[in-house]
Structures are given as C-alpha cells and as structure tokens.
Short mmCIF file of C-alpha atoms in Angstrom, two decimals:
data_model
loop_
_atom_site.label_atom_id
_atom_site.label_comp_id
_atom_site.label_asym_id
_atom_site.label_seq_id
_atom_site.Cartn_x
_atom_site.Cartn_y
_atom_site.Cartn_z
CA UNK A 926 -35.96 95.25 143.55
CA UNK A 927 -36.28 92.66 141.24
CA UNK A 928 -34.69 90.91 143.93
CA UNK A 929 -37.61 89.34 145.30
CA UNK A 930 -39.21 87.61 141.93
CA UNK A 931 -36.23 84.92 142.29
CA UNK A 932 -36.28 85.02 146.01
CA UNK A 933 -40.04 84.03 146.41
CA UNK A 934 -39.52 81.69 143.07
CA UNK A 935 -36.59 79.36 145.25
CA UNK A 936 -39.22 79.94 148.68
CA UNK A 937 -41.44 78.37 146.16
CA UNK A 938 -39.31 75.15 145.35
CA UNK A 939 -38.26 74.99 148.54
CA UNK A 940 -41.66 74.45 150.06
CA UNK A 941 -42.94 72.44 147.12
CA UNK A 942 -43.05 69.22 149.23
CA UNK A 943 -44.54 70.18 151.72
CA UNK A 944 -46.63 72.06 149.78
CA UNK A 945 -48.94 68.71 148.97
CA UNK A 946 -49.93 68.27 152.59
CA UNK A 947 -51.66 71.92 152.37
CA UNK A 948 -53.18 72.69 150.16
CA UNK A 949 -56.61 72.25 151.67
CA UNK A 950 -58.95 74.23 154.68
CA UNK A 951 -57.58 74.42 158.03
CA UNK A 952 -59.98 72.64 159.69
CA UNK A 953 -59.17 69.24 158.18
CA UNK A 954 -55.76 69.61 159.24
CA UNK A 955 -54.09 67.63 162.10
CA UNK A 956 -54.71 69.18 165.51
CA UNK A 957 -51.45 67.64 166.55
CA UNK A 958 -48.95 69.35 166.22
CA UNK A 959 -46.08 66.59 164.79
CA UNK A 960 -42.49 66.96 166.15
CA UNK A 961 -41.33 65.06 163.06
CA UNK A 962 -42.64 67.63 160.44
CA UNK A 963 -41.58 70.78 162.36
CA UNK A 964 -38.34 70.28 162.70
CA UNK A 965 -38.10 69.03 158.77
CA UNK A 966 -39.29 73.23 158.03
CA UNK A 967 -36.46 74.02 161.16
CA UNK A 968 -34.13 71.83 159.70
CA UNK A 969 -35.08 72.95 156.33
CA UNK A 970 -35.35 77.06 156.83
CA UNK A 971 -32.72 76.88 158.69
CA UNK A 972 -30.32 75.56 155.43
CA UNK A 973 -32.36 77.34 152.85
CA UNK A 974 -32.49 80.29 154.40
CA UNK A 975 -28.23 80.30 155.39
CA UNK A 976 -27.55 79.23 151.22
CA UNK A 977 -30.34 82.12 150.75
CA UNK A 978 -27.87 85.11 153.04
CA UNK A 979 -25.23 83.60 150.78
CA UNK A 980 -26.24 83.20 147.50
CA UNK A 981 -27.45 86.46 147.48
CA UNK A 982 -24.21 87.82 149.08
CA UNK A 983 -22.83 86.61 146.13
CA UNK A 984 -24.87 87.37 143.64
CA UNK A 985 -25.33 90.69 144.23
CA UNK A 986 -22.66 91.96 146.25
CA UNK A 987 -19.21 89.92 145.80
CA UNK A 988 -16.36 92.78 145.03
CA UNK A 989 -18.59 95.29 145.38
CA UNK A 990 -17.56 98.62 147.39
CA UNK A 991 -18.66 98.77 151.17
CA UNK A 992 -19.44 101.82 153.39
CA UNK A 993 -21.41 102.48 156.43
CA UNK A 994 -25.23 101.74 156.90
CA UNK A 995 -27.26 104.23 155.76
CA UNK A 996 -30.84 104.47 154.07
CA UNK A 997 -32.34 105.23 150.49
CA UNK A 998 -35.40 106.63 149.47
CA UNK A 999 -36.22 105.29 145.54
CA UNK A 1000 -39.99 105.48 146.48
CA UNK A 1001 -39.89 108.05 143.40
CA UNK A 1002 -38.25 104.98 140.82
CA UNK A 1003 -40.18 103.34 139.05
CA UNK A 1004 -43.42 104.37 139.43
CA UNK A 1005 -43.79 101.99 142.63
CA UNK A 1006 -43.65 98.62 140.44
CA UNK A 1007 -40.71 97.29 142.35
CA UNK A 1008 -42.98 98.43 146.10
CA UNK A 1009 -45.13 95.94 144.03
CA UNK A 1010 -43.45 93.62 143.82
CA UNK A 1011 -41.98 92.97 146.86
CA UNK A 1012 -46.18 93.36 148.57
CA UNK A 1013 -46.29 90.35 146.38
CA UNK A 1014 -43.36 88.83 146.98
CA UNK A 1015 -44.05 88.47 150.83
CA UNK A 1016 -47.61 88.15 150.39
CA UNK A 1017 -46.66 84.62 148.95
CA UNK A 1018 -44.35 83.85 151.20
CA UNK A 1019 -45.67 84.48 154.31
CA UNK A 1020 -48.55 82.49 153.10
CA UNK A 1021 -46.82 79.51 152.69
CA UNK A 1022 -45.00 80.13 156.04
CA UNK A 1023 -48.69 79.39 157.84
CA UNK A 1024 -49.70 76.50 155.57
CA UNK A 1025 -46.38 74.51 156.26
CA UNK A 1026 -46.58 74.75 160.21
CA UNK A 1027 -50.24 74.33 159.64
CA UNK A 1028 -48.63 71.17 158.10
CA UNK A 1029 -47.08 70.54 160.75
CA UNK A 1030 -50.74 70.57 163.16
CA UNK A 1031 -49.47 73.60 164.94
CA UNK A 1032 -52.24 76.07 166.37
CA UNK A 1033 -54.03 77.95 164.16
CA UNK A 1034 -52.85 80.91 165.40
CA UNK A 1035 -49.76 80.76 166.27
CA UNK A 1036 -48.94 79.10 163.04
CA UNK A 1037 -50.56 82.85 161.84
CA UNK A 1038 -48.48 84.74 163.86
CA UNK A 1039 -45.51 83.14 162.97
CA UNK A 1040 -45.88 81.67 160.02
CA UNK A 1041 -47.14 85.40 159.35
CA UNK A 1042 -43.03 87.08 160.16
CA UNK A 1043 -41.11 84.62 157.12
CA UNK A 1044 -41.82 87.09 154.32
CA UNK A 1045 -40.47 89.77 156.82
CA UNK A 1046 -37.85 87.02 157.73
CA UNK A 1047 -36.98 86.81 153.32
CA UNK A 1048 -36.63 89.70 152.46
CA UNK A 1049 -35.26 92.29 155.25
CA UNK A 1050 -31.52 90.77 154.66
CA UNK A 1051 -32.14 92.25 151.00
CA UNK A 1052 -32.31 95.67 152.60
CA UNK A 1053 -29.57 94.59 154.72
CA UNK A 1054 -27.21 94.21 152.70
CA UNK A 1055 -28.45 96.88 150.51
CA UNK A 1056 -27.82 98.75 153.56
CA UNK A 1057 -23.93 99.43 152.77
CA UNK A 1058 -24.00 99.73 149.39
CA UNK A 1059 -22.32 103.03 148.12
CA UNK A 1060 -24.52 103.56 144.97
CA UNK A 1061 -28.36 102.99 146.89
CA UNK A 1062 -29.38 101.72 150.47
CA UNK A 1063 -31.76 99.95 152.35
CA UNK A 1064 -35.06 101.30 150.77
CA UNK A 1065 -37.56 101.97 153.67
CA UNK A 1066 -39.93 101.69 151.26
CA UNK A 1067 -39.14 98.58 150.08
CA UNK A 1068 -39.63 97.55 153.96
CA UNK A 1069 -42.69 99.27 154.29
CA UNK A 1070 -44.17 97.49 151.49
CA UNK A 1071 -42.17 93.25 152.98
CA UNK A 1072 -44.45 93.97 156.41
CA UNK A 1073 -47.29 95.21 154.35
CA UNK A 1074 -47.80 92.26 152.18
CA UNK A 1075 -46.60 90.22 154.96
CA UNK A 1076 -49.70 92.05 157.43
CA UNK A 1077 -52.66 91.79 154.33
CA UNK A 1078 -52.06 87.36 154.25
CA UNK A 1079 -52.30 87.81 158.66
CA UNK A 1080 -55.30 90.02 158.39
CA UNK A 1081 -57.12 87.57 155.63
CA UNK A 1082 -56.03 84.83 157.34
CA UNK A 1083 -57.10 86.23 161.45
CA UNK A 1084 -60.19 87.75 160.20
CA UNK A 1085 -61.56 84.80 157.02
CA UNK A 1086 -58.57 81.93 157.92
CA UNK A 1087 -58.87 82.12 153.85
CA UNK A 1088 -57.53 84.50 151.28
CA UNK A 1089 -60.42 86.11 149.97
CA UNK A 1090 -57.77 89.01 147.93
CA UNK A 1091 -55.30 87.02 145.95
CA UNK A 1092 -52.18 88.88 144.86
CA UNK A 1093 -50.91 87.74 141.38
CA UNK A 1094 -48.28 88.22 138.98
CA UNK A 1095 -48.02 88.48 135.40
CA UNK A 1096 -45.18 89.10 132.65
CA UNK A 1097 -45.47 89.44 128.72
CA UNK A 1098 -42.13 91.20 126.99
CA UNK A 1099 -41.97 94.64 126.22
CA UNK A 1100 -39.66 97.01 123.57
CA UNK A 1101 -37.98 98.59 126.75
CA UNK A 1102 -35.38 95.91 127.76
CA UNK A 1103 -33.27 96.25 123.93
CA UNK A 1104 -32.28 100.08 125.54
CA UNK A 1105 -31.25 98.81 128.23
CA UNK A 1106 -30.71 94.79 128.96
CA UNK A 1107 -28.02 95.30 131.66
CA UNK A 1108 -30.61 96.98 133.29
CA UNK A 1109 -33.60 95.66 132.01
CA UNK A 1110 -32.79 91.87 131.05
CA UNK A 1111 -30.89 90.04 128.24
CA UNK A 1112 -33.23 87.00 127.82
CA UNK A 1113 -36.66 86.49 128.52
CA UNK A 1114 -36.07 85.17 131.97
CA UNK A 1115 -34.23 88.11 132.89
CA UNK A 1116 -36.49 90.17 131.20
CA UNK A 1117 -39.39 88.88 133.71
CA UNK A 1118 -37.45 89.58 136.66
CA UNK A 1119 -35.92 92.75 135.94
CA UNK A 1120 -37.96 95.13 133.44
CA UNK A 1121 -41.14 96.37 135.22
CA UNK A 1122 -42.51 97.36 132.19
CA UNK A 1123 -43.82 93.69 130.77
CA UNK A 1124 -45.24 93.46 135.14
CA UNK A 1125 -48.55 93.91 136.48
CA UNK A 1126 -49.55 93.56 139.84
CA UNK A 1127 -53.16 92.50 140.33
CA UNK A 1128 -55.43 92.52 143.27
CA UNK A 1129 -57.60 89.55 142.43
CA UNK A 1130 -61.63 89.22 144.52
CA UNK A 1131 -63.23 86.17 145.68
CA UNK A 1132 -66.82 86.95 145.13
CA UNK A 1133 -68.21 84.06 145.78
CA UNK A 1134 -66.58 83.84 149.40
CA UNK A 1135 -68.21 87.39 150.89
CA UNK A 1136 -72.21 86.26 149.49
CA UNK A 1137 -74.43 84.77 151.31
CA UNK A 1138 -73.98 80.62 151.19
CA UNK A 1139 -76.36 80.15 148.72
CA UNK A 1140 -75.90 82.55 146.17
CA UNK A 1141 -75.18 81.94 142.84
CA UNK A 1142 -72.31 83.35 142.39
CA UNK A 1143 -69.96 81.66 140.98
CA UNK A 1144 -67.27 80.38 143.63
CA UNK A 1145 -64.37 80.05 140.91
CA UNK A 1146 -64.76 83.61 139.47
CA UNK A 1147 -62.87 86.62 140.67
CA UNK A 1148 -62.18 90.48 139.85
CA UNK A 1149 -59.14 91.55 138.85
CA UNK A 1150 -57.42 94.74 140.07
CA UNK A 1151 -54.11 95.36 137.91
CA UNK A 1152 -51.27 98.38 138.74
CA UNK A 1153 -48.22 98.60 136.12
CA UNK A 1154 -46.11 100.87 134.07
CA UNK A 1155 -44.89 101.97 131.05
CA UNK A 1156 -42.04 103.68 129.37
CA UNK A 1157 -39.52 103.35 132.15
CA UNK A 1158 -35.80 102.83 131.00
CA UNK A 1159 -34.11 104.46 133.39
CA UNK A 1160 -35.07 104.40 137.35
CA UNK A 1161 -34.34 108.58 137.69
CA UNK A 1162 -37.29 109.74 136.54
CA UNK A 1163 -36.13 113.45 135.48
CA UNK A 1164 -32.87 111.08 133.62
CA UNK A 1165 -36.01 109.36 131.92
CA UNK A 1166 -38.01 111.89 130.42
CA UNK A 1167 -34.34 113.52 129.58
CA UNK A 1168 -32.93 110.52 127.32
CA UNK A 1169 -37.55 110.81 125.59
CA UNK A 1170 -38.98 108.00 127.37
CA UNK A 1171 -43.06 108.73 128.77
CA UNK A 1172 -43.28 106.74 131.81
CA UNK A 1173 -46.72 106.04 133.06
CA UNK A 1174 -48.76 104.27 135.22
CA UNK A 1175 -51.63 101.81 133.81
CA UNK A 1176 -54.50 100.38 135.40
CA UNK A 1177 -56.61 96.98 134.44
CA UNK A 1178 -59.90 95.85 135.59
CA UNK A 1179 -60.19 92.11 134.66
CA UNK A 1180 -62.80 88.18 135.24
CA UNK A 1181 -59.62 85.19 136.64
CA UNK A 1182 -60.11 81.84 138.31
CA UNK A 1183 -60.06 81.08 141.74
CA UNK A 1184 -57.80 78.39 141.32
CA UNK A 1185 -58.56 76.97 145.22
CA UNK A 1186 -62.16 76.40 144.14
CA UNK A 1187 -60.93 73.45 141.97
CA UNK A 1188 -58.87 71.57 145.13
CA UNK A 1189 -59.67 67.78 144.81
CA UNK A 1190 -58.27 65.00 146.37
CA UNK A 1191 -54.67 65.18 144.39
CA UNK A 1192 -52.40 65.96 146.54
CA UNK A 1193 -49.93 67.02 143.42
CA UNK A 1194 -52.89 68.73 141.40
CA UNK A 1195 -53.54 70.15 144.76
CA UNK A 1196 -49.77 71.43 145.04
CA UNK A 1197 -50.07 73.20 141.57
CA UNK A 1198 -52.96 75.14 141.84
CA UNK A 1199 -51.68 76.35 144.69
CA UNK A 1200 -48.72 77.14 143.12
CA UNK A 1201 -49.98 78.49 139.88
CA UNK A 1202 -52.81 80.80 142.24
CA UNK A 1203 -50.37 83.17 142.29
CA UNK A 1204 -50.39 83.90 138.31
CA UNK A 1205 -53.34 85.60 136.95
CA UNK A 1206 -54.44 83.89 134.00
CA UNK A 1207 -55.36 85.47 130.44
CA UNK A 1208 -58.30 87.01 129.88
CA UNK A 1209 -60.07 89.80 128.56
CA UNK A 1210 -58.68 93.08 130.18
CA UNK A 1211 -60.26 96.32 129.97
CA UNK A 1212 -57.10 99.55 130.80
CA UNK A 1213 -57.21 102.94 130.89
CA UNK A 1214 -54.14 104.91 131.16
CA UNK A 1215 -53.33 108.37 130.53
CA UNK A 1216 -51.96 108.41 127.13
CA UNK A 1217 -54.07 105.34 125.89
CA UNK A 1218 -57.12 106.37 127.52
CA UNK A 1219 -59.61 103.15 127.58
CA UNK A 1220 -58.29 100.38 125.65
CA UNK A 1221 -60.03 97.19 125.79
CA UNK A 1222 -57.62 93.43 125.15
CA UNK A 1223 -59.62 90.47 124.34
CA UNK A 1224 -56.35 88.68 126.04
CA UNK A 1225 -54.15 90.85 128.18
CA UNK A 1226 -51.62 89.04 130.59
#
C-alpha cells in the first residue's frame, strides 16, 4: 500500500533535526549514553507515534465499517510493487532508528538491534488497522516485506557497520492516473504515493565498499538495479486485463551516486545527503520488459 511512503516522509520530518548529528561513522560518535538525547528521542517517538496512529486512523479509516480481525492475501496485486514499497520504507525507518540511537550514544550492537525494529513498529499498525476492514484485511505479504526490510539494514550493519546496498526510490508521472484518479491520484503529490506505474524501486550497490582500500575504483560510483511495473489501473490482474490494460514488469540497470561518500564537516550538508540518499538520481538507464524488450533511456528517473 502507498501509505508506507507517506509514513516514511513523516518520519523523515520528525528525525531531521537529530540526524544532523549522526551522518558520520559509528566509531566517531560518543561512547557514552546521553540521557538527555535518549529522553528527547523517547519523548519525540512516543508523541510522534501516537500522533501517527491517530492521524492514520482518521485519514484512512474514519467512518468506515469495521469487522472482526482477519487476514487478506493481496500478493498477486500491483505486480508486488506495494511489497517493494513496504521493504523500502521499513528499511529506511529502521536505518534512521539505528542512527538516532547511535546519536544518543547507545552501544553500537544495541543500537542496531533496538533501532532495527523501528521499521516493523511503524509499519505494523497499518496492517492492524487493515485487518478490521471488510473489503480487505491484514496482509501477510506486507508484514513479511516490512520484516525483511528491517532485517536487511540490521544484517548490513552487523556484518559491515555500514550500508553497502541501499534501497532507493524514484517516480515519474504516468498516463494511468487519469484513468482512475480516485485510486491513482488527482495531483502529482498523490500520484507519487499511489500510482505504482510511476514508481521504481532500486537496490543501489556501492561496489567500492566491497573492494580493497587500495583499489582505484571510484567510491562515489554505485550500480543500481531497479524494479517497476506498468499498465496497472486495477489491482485485480484479471479485471485489469479485461478492461484492456496490459500489466507487465520492468527491470532497470543504471549508474548511481553514493551520496554518503560526499560527507563533510557541515551538519546541514550531511543531513541533506542522508535524506537524499533514499532517492535514485536521474541517470542513463537500460530497461527491459517483455513488451518493449531492451530500451535505453539517456536519462531516467
């Protein structure tokens, strides 16, 4: 579901100020726990989490009929683009949780284990709310994607103490939103959240981090593998096809920038790079799909 994107941006706004102090290597942070910072984080998270639950319930579920809690299998819908979104959102929410605890001076392994659960904690309420809706329910696929997203950042931090494979997001407007604006979005902001046809999810691999320190390979250059889908107006594959839309998957290969390589002394710059590192920059891209074969885009976003 697209709500995890909105949830993630809200989390970014909440975390923006503290992140100015954490865009640096773990071993350069304070070795002592700061009670003031922990209190700030705990209070902020509690207030923000409560506000999120109230706002989410009001925005999506107010005045809707409720049923008993039940599960719903939506794994065939939207070519699993929603699952990719849940993975991306949970990964970066947990990433922020880990780094915020580091900022507070929590020992590294504890920061990874406790902060790594933030993505699951933030995403799970969506499924709990959905579980009481008559038209759908709690999605096991979404819960799995949330868990895998949080596990992916924890695994990298435990193995390498850094992120070497960064999930990223990009979006461009499509013609499909006009077909069902109430579902796919009435304006660009809504479409970025709802129109899966325009979303692309990437895994940006920082090859330089896997090479020896003396390697001359540029540490700022990454290679990104992308996944998207097109032709989706209805979430049900059979209905979508019956209405004349040809849903299909798309695969991408593109160079990318490792923005964290450009960190400096400026906290504002480091925070900006930290936030922007979740987005794939426009670049020349190879695309493959079963309908269009191999295509080259001079610039793709």
